[in-house]
Coordinates of C-alpha atoms in Angstrom, one line a residue:
M1 CA 31.8 -44.9 -4.2
S2 CA 34.5 -42.3 -5.2
E3 CA 36.7 -40.6 -2.6
I4 CA 35.0 -37.3 -2.9
D5 CA 31.5 -38.8 -2.5
K6 CA 32.7 -40.5 0.6
F7 CA 34.2 -37.3 1.9
K8 CA 30.8 -35.6 1.1
E9 CA 28.9 -38.3 3.0
E10 CA 31.2 -38.0 6.1
V11 CA 31.0 -34.2 6.1
I12 CA 27.2 -33.9 6.0
N13 CA 26.7 -36.7 8.5
T14 CA 29.1 -34.8 10.9
Y15 CA 27.1 -31.7 10.4
R16 CA 23.8 -33.6 11.3
E17 CA 25.4 -35.2 14.3
K18 CA 26.7 -31.9 15.7
K19 CA 23.2 -30.2 15.0
E20 CA 21.5 -33.0 17.0
K21 CA 23.8 -32.4 19.9
H22 CA 23.4 -28.6 19.5
A23 CA 27.2 -28.4 19.0
L24 CA 26.9 -25.9 16.2
P25 CA 26.8 -22.0 16.2
S26 CA 23.6 -20.2 15.7
E27 CA 24.6 -19.3 12.0
L28 CA 24.6 -23.1 11.1
E29 CA 21.7 -24.3 13.1
R30 CA 19.2 -22.5 10.9
P31 CA 21.5 -21.4 8.0
S32 CA 20.6 -18.6 5.4
P33 CA 22.9 -17.4 2.7
A34 CA 23.6 -14.2 4.6
Q35 CA 24.4 -16.0 7.9
L36 CA 26.7 -18.5 6.2
R37 CA 28.7 -15.7 4.6
R38 CA 28.8 -13.8 7.9
Y39 CA 30.1 -16.8 9.9
C40 CA 32.7 -17.5 7.3
L41 CA 34.0 -14.0 7.8
V42 CA 33.9 -14.3 11.5
L43 CA 36.1 -17.5 11.4
L44 CA 38.5 -15.6 9.1
R45 CA 38.8 -12.5 11.4
R46 CA 39.3 -14.7 14.4
G47 CA 42.1 -16.6 12.8
D48 CA 40.5 -19.9 13.4
I49 CA 41.0 -21.2 9.8
K50 CA 44.5 -20.2 8.9
Q51 CA 45.3 -23.7 7.7
D52 CA 42.3 -23.5 5.3
I53 CA 43.3 -20.3 3.5
P54 CA 44.6 -22.2 0.5
T55 CA 41.3 -24.0 0.1
L56 CA 39.3 -20.7 0.7
L57 CA 41.3 -18.9 -1.9
K58 CA 40.5 -21.6 -4.5
I59 CA 36.8 -21.2 -3.7
F60 CA 36.5 -17.4 -3.5
N61 CA 39.4 -16.0 -5.3
A62 CA 40.6 -18.6 -7.8
D63 CA 41.5 -16.0 -10.5
N64 CA 43.0 -13.4 -8.2
K65 CA 40.6 -10.7 -8.9
H66 CA 40.6 -9.4 -5.4
A67 CA 43.3 -8.0 -3.2
D68 CA 42.5 -10.2 -0.3
L69 CA 40.4 -13.1 0.9
E70 CA 37.9 -11.1 3.0
T71 CA 37.2 -8.9 0.0
A72 CA 36.8 -11.9 -2.2
I73 CA 34.2 -13.4 0.4
R74 CA 32.2 -10.2 0.5
K75 CA 32.2 -9.9 -3.4
F76 CA 31.0 -13.5 -3.6
G77 CA 27.6 -12.3 -2.4
T78 CA 24.9 -14.0 -0.6
D79 CA 23.6 -15.8 -3.7
G80 CA 26.9 -17.6 -3.9
F81 CA 26.1 -19.3 -0.5
K82 CA 22.8 -20.6 -1.6
P83 CA 24.2 -23.9 -2.9
L84 CA 25.8 -24.5 0.5
K85 CA 22.4 -23.8 2.2
N86 CA 20.7 -26.2 -0.2
F87 CA 23.2 -28.9 0.7
I88 CA 22.8 -28.4 4.4
I89 CA 19.1 -28.7 4.4
G90 CA 19.0 -31.6 2.1
K91 CA 17.6 -29.7 -1.0
T92 CA 20.4 -31.1 -3.1
S93 CA 22.5 -34.3 -2.6
K94 CA 25.0 -33.6 -5.3
P95 CA 26.8 -30.2 -4.5
R96 CA 29.9 -29.2 -6.2
E97 CA 33.2 -30.2 -4.6
N98 CA 33.9 -26.7 -3.4
I99 CA 30.6 -26.6 -1.4
V100 CA 31.5 -29.8 0.5
K101 CA 35.0 -28.5 1.3
L102 CA 33.5 -25.1 2.5
L103 CA 31.1 -27.0 4.8
A104 CA 33.9 -29.1 6.1
I105 CA 35.7 -25.8 7.2
L106 CA 32.6 -24.1 8.7
I107 CA 31.8 -27.2 11.0
D108 CA 35.5 -27.9 11.8
F109 CA 35.4 -31.3 10.2
Q110 CA 38.5 -33.5 10.9
P111 CA 40.7 -34.4 9.2
R112 CA 40.7 -31.7 6.6
P113 CA 41.4 -30.4 4.0
F114 CA 40.3 -33.0 1.6
D115 CA 43.7 -34.0 0.6
K116 CA 44.7 -34.7 4.1
W117 CA 41.5 -36.7 4.6
R118 CA 42.2 -38.7 1.5
E119 CA 45.7 -39.6 2.8
A120 CA 44.4 -40.7 6.1
Q121 CA 41.7 -42.9 4.3
R122 CA 44.3 -44.6 2.1
S123 CA 46.6 -45.1 5.1
D124 CA 43.8 -46.8 7.0
S125 CA 42.9 -48.8 4.0
K126 CA 46.5 -50.2 3.8
E127 CA 46.5 -50.8 7.6
K128 CA 43.3 -52.6 7.4
Q129 CA 44.5 -54.8 4.5
K130 CA 47.6 -55.6 6.4
E131 CA 45.5 -56.5 9.5
D132 CA 43.2 -58.6 7.4
Q133 CA 46.2 -60.5 5.9
E134 CA 47.5 -61.1 9.5
E135 CA 44.0 -62.3 10.7
T136 CA 43.8 -64.6 7.6
A137 CA 47.1 -66.1 8.3
A138 CA 46.2 -66.7 11.8
D139 CA 42.9 -68.4 11.1
P140 CA 43.2 -72.1 11.9
P141 CA 42.1 -74.5 9.0
A142 CA 38.5 -75.6 9.2
D143 CA 39.4 -79.2 9.8
Q144 CA 41.7 -78.2 12.6
A145 CA 39.0 -76.1 14.3
E146 CA 36.6 -79.1 14.0
E147 CA 39.2 -81.4 15.6
C148 CA 39.7 -79.0 18.4
Q149 CA 35.9 -78.9 19.1
A150 CA 35.7 -82.7 18.8
D151 CA 38.6 -83.1 21.3
M152 CA 36.8 -80.9 23.7
A153 CA 33.6 -82.8 23.3
I154 CA 35.5 -86.1 24.1
K155 CA 37.2 -84.7 27.1
E156 CA 33.7 -83.5 28.3
N157 CA 32.3 -87.0 27.8
E158 CA 35.1 -88.5 29.6
D159 CA 34.2 -86.6 32.7
V160 CA 32.2 -88.8 35.1
P161 CA 29.6 -86.9 37.3
K162 CA 30.7 -86.8 40.9
G163 CA 27.2 -88.3 41.9
Q164 CA 28.0 -91.4 39.8
K165 CA 31.3 -91.9 41.5
N166 CA 29.6 -91.5 44.9
E167 CA 27.1 -94.1 43.9
V168 CA 29.9 -96.5 43.1
S169 CA 31.6 -95.8 46.4
T170 CA 28.4 -96.3 48.3
S171 CA 27.8 -99.6 46.5
A172 CA 31.3 -100.7 47.5
S173 CA 30.9 -99.6 51.1
E174 CA 27.6 -101.4 51.2
N175 CA 29.1 -104.7 49.9
A176 CA 32.0 -104.3 52.3
G177 CA 29.5 -103.8 55.1
K178 CA 27.7 -106.9 54.3
E179 CA 30.9 -109.0 54.2
G180 CA 32.0 -107.3 57.5
S181 CA 28.6 -108.1 59.1
G182 CA 28.9 -111.8 58.1
K183 CA 32.3 -112.1 59.7
G184 CA 31.1 -110.3 62.7
Q185 CA 28.2 -112.9 63.1
A186 CA 30.7 -115.7 62.9
K187 CA 32.9 -114.3 65.7
S188 CA 30.2 -113.0 68.0
G189 CA 26.5 -112.4 68.0
V190 CA 26.8 -109.6 70.4
W191 CA 29.4 -107.7 68.3
S192 CA 27.3 -108.3 65.2
T193 CA 24.3 -106.8 67.0
I194 CA 26.2 -103.7 67.9
K195 CA 27.9 -103.3 64.5
K196 CA 24.9 -103.7 62.2
P197 CA 23.0 -100.6 63.1
A198 CA 26.2 -98.4 62.9
L199 CA 27.1 -99.9 59.4
Y200 CA 23.5 -99.4 58.1
G201 CA 23.6 -95.9 59.5
M202 CA 26.8 -95.1 57.7
V203 CA 25.6 -96.7 54.3
A204 CA 22.4 -94.6 54.6
F205 CA 24.4 -91.5 55.2
L206 CA 26.7 -92.0 52.3
A207 CA 23.8 -92.8 50.0
T208 CA 22.0 -89.6 50.9
I209 CA 25.3 -87.6 50.3
G210 CA 25.8 -89.3 47.0
A211 CA 22.1 -88.8 45.9
Y212 CA 22.4 -85.1 46.9
R213 CA 25.5 -84.5 44.8
L214 CA 24.1 -86.4 41.9
A215 CA 20.9 -84.4 41.8
D216 CA 23.0 -81.2 42.0
S217 CA 25.1 -82.4 39.1
F218 CA 22.1 -83.2 37.0
D219 CA 20.5 -79.9 37.9
R220 CA 23.3 -77.8 36.7
E221 CA 23.4 -79.0 33.1
C222 CA 23.4 -75.6 31.6
M223 CA 25.5 -72.4 31.8
Y224 CA 25.5 -68.7 30.8
W225 CA 28.1 -65.9 30.3
R226 CA 28.6 -63.5 33.1
T227 CA 31.2 -60.7 32.7
D228 CA 34.4 -62.8 32.2
R229 CA 33.3 -66.5 32.4
Y230 CA 30.7 -69.1 31.9
V231 CA 28.7 -70.0 35.1
P232 CA 27.0 -73.4 35.5
I233 CA 23.4 -73.1 36.3
A234 CA 20.1 -75.1 36.2
C235 CA 18.6 -75.2 32.8
H236 CA 15.2 -74.0 34.2
T237 CA 16.6 -70.9 35.7
K238 CA 15.6 -67.5 34.1
I239 CA 18.2 -64.7 34.0
D240 CA 17.6 -61.3 32.4
D241 CA 19.6 -60.6 29.2
A242 CA 21.4 -63.9 29.5
K243 CA 21.5 -66.7 27.0
I244 CA 21.2 -70.1 28.6
I245 CA 23.2 -72.9 26.7
P246 CA 24.1 -76.4 27.5
L247 CA 27.0 -76.9 29.9
N248 CA 30.5 -77.4 28.5
K249 CA 32.7 -78.3 31.4
Q250 CA 35.9 -77.5 29.6
L251 CA 34.6 -73.9 28.7
A252 CA 33.3 -73.4 32.2
K253 CA 36.6 -74.4 33.8
N254 CA 39.2 -72.8 31.4
F255 CA 37.4 -70.1 29.2
R256 CA 38.1 -66.6 30.7
K257 CA 37.9 -63.2 29.3
I258 CA 41.1 -61.1 30.0
M259 CA 40.0 -58.1 31.9
Q260 CA 43.4 -56.3 31.9
P261 CA 44.9 -56.7 28.4
D262 CA 47.6 -54.1 29.2
T263 CA 49.3 -56.8 31.2
L264 CA 49.8 -59.0 28.1
T265 CA 53.3 -59.6 26.9
K266 CA 54.8 -61.5 24.0
D267 CA 54.5 -64.7 26.1
A268 CA 50.8 -64.5 25.2
L269 CA 51.6 -65.9 21.8
G270 CA 50.2 -69.3 21.4
K271 CA 48.5 -69.0 24.8
V272 CA 45.9 -66.2 24.2
W273 CA 42.9 -65.8 21.6
Y274 CA 41.2 -62.7 20.5
V275 CA 38.1 -61.3 18.8
K276 CA 37.4 -58.0 17.1
V277 CA 34.1 -56.6 18.5
T278 CA 34.2 -53.4 16.5
V279 CA 36.8 -51.8 14.1
D280 CA 38.7 -50.3 17.1
S281 CA 37.7 -52.7 19.9
I282 CA 39.3 -56.0 20.7
E283 CA 38.8 -58.6 23.5
F284 CA 41.3 -61.3 24.6
Y285 CA 40.5 -64.8 26.0
T286 CA 42.3 -67.6 27.7
A287 CA 41.1 -70.5 25.4
P288 CA 40.0 -71.1 21.9
G289 CA 36.3 -71.0 21.1
F290 CA 33.6 -68.5 20.1
Y291 CA 32.9 -65.0 21.1
P292 CA 30.4 -65.5 24.0
L293 CA 28.0 -62.6 23.0
D294 CA 28.0 -63.7 19.3
T295 CA 28.8 -67.2 18.7
N296 CA 29.1 -66.5 14.9
K297 CA 32.4 -64.9 15.6
R298 CA 35.3 -67.4 16.2
L299 CA 38.3 -66.5 18.3
K300 CA 41.6 -66.2 16.6
P301 CA 45.2 -66.9 18.0
V302 CA 46.8 -63.6 19.0
T303 CA 49.6 -62.4 16.8
L304 CA 52.4 -60.1 17.4
Y305 CA 50.9 -57.6 15.0
I306 CA 47.6 -57.7 17.2
L307 CA 49.6 -57.1 20.3
D308 CA 51.6 -54.3 18.7
K309 CA 48.4 -52.5 17.6
Y310 CA 46.1 -53.0 20.4
V311 CA 48.2 -53.5 23.5
F312 CA 51.8 -52.3 23.2
N313 CA 51.2 -49.1 21.4
R314 CA 48.1 -47.8 23.3

């Protein structure tokens, strides 16, 4: 798509958006050639389009036949505004370049004129190219990312559920209790009679606590994203607008969204990751991984360029 075609598309889309929001003057809501000419003269008299005089002169008085711009617009006649009306109402999709530029003036399209818009587009394109280069340089190699994910999986598998540890403790206590009971019997039958019920009661109590913790651990084998972190949850739980995924203990413990990015400094380099949600929207996180709301997007290590653009200079 050529630059003028892109400009045309943005101008007519801006007109439609403003019309939907009722942000246009009555002359542009239901335009007629006479109303379009009248509104053009109104803007000229009010002095609202002084910066557009050079463009208007090229449109209405290119050969300097008329003494001033107002006279040139009047002499242009209502028929001269018919192509503009046809462009606005969608009767033509390929208007002349001057028609597009005139509509940009009438609806206060920004930035304008066309040359200023084109300069801004080229500047944005260079900035985006530079940003893409920065992001590409910051992308970890695929094998490194896989190694990171594998390390996290290993660490997760190394974690022993608390319930299992309690079971081990319970078994040890029970064995110790039996040995203690035997020694008590050797020393005194009366002492053994008193000690056994207490010991069995303690073993039963520890077993109950261990079973409860083990059940709780097994029950919370999933998690979901809530605001700024992953929250462990029972897999059968239903939560509106939340995606329930298998529990990753490392993510649940260490992965957080940074809610106040304006507090970031250069010390964040190597310690913070980011993801671009939209062209102008970015989010920061405390650990590597994937964007919680779209796991197709992988987080990238923050760079000085990203900090300068989205934190320091805002």
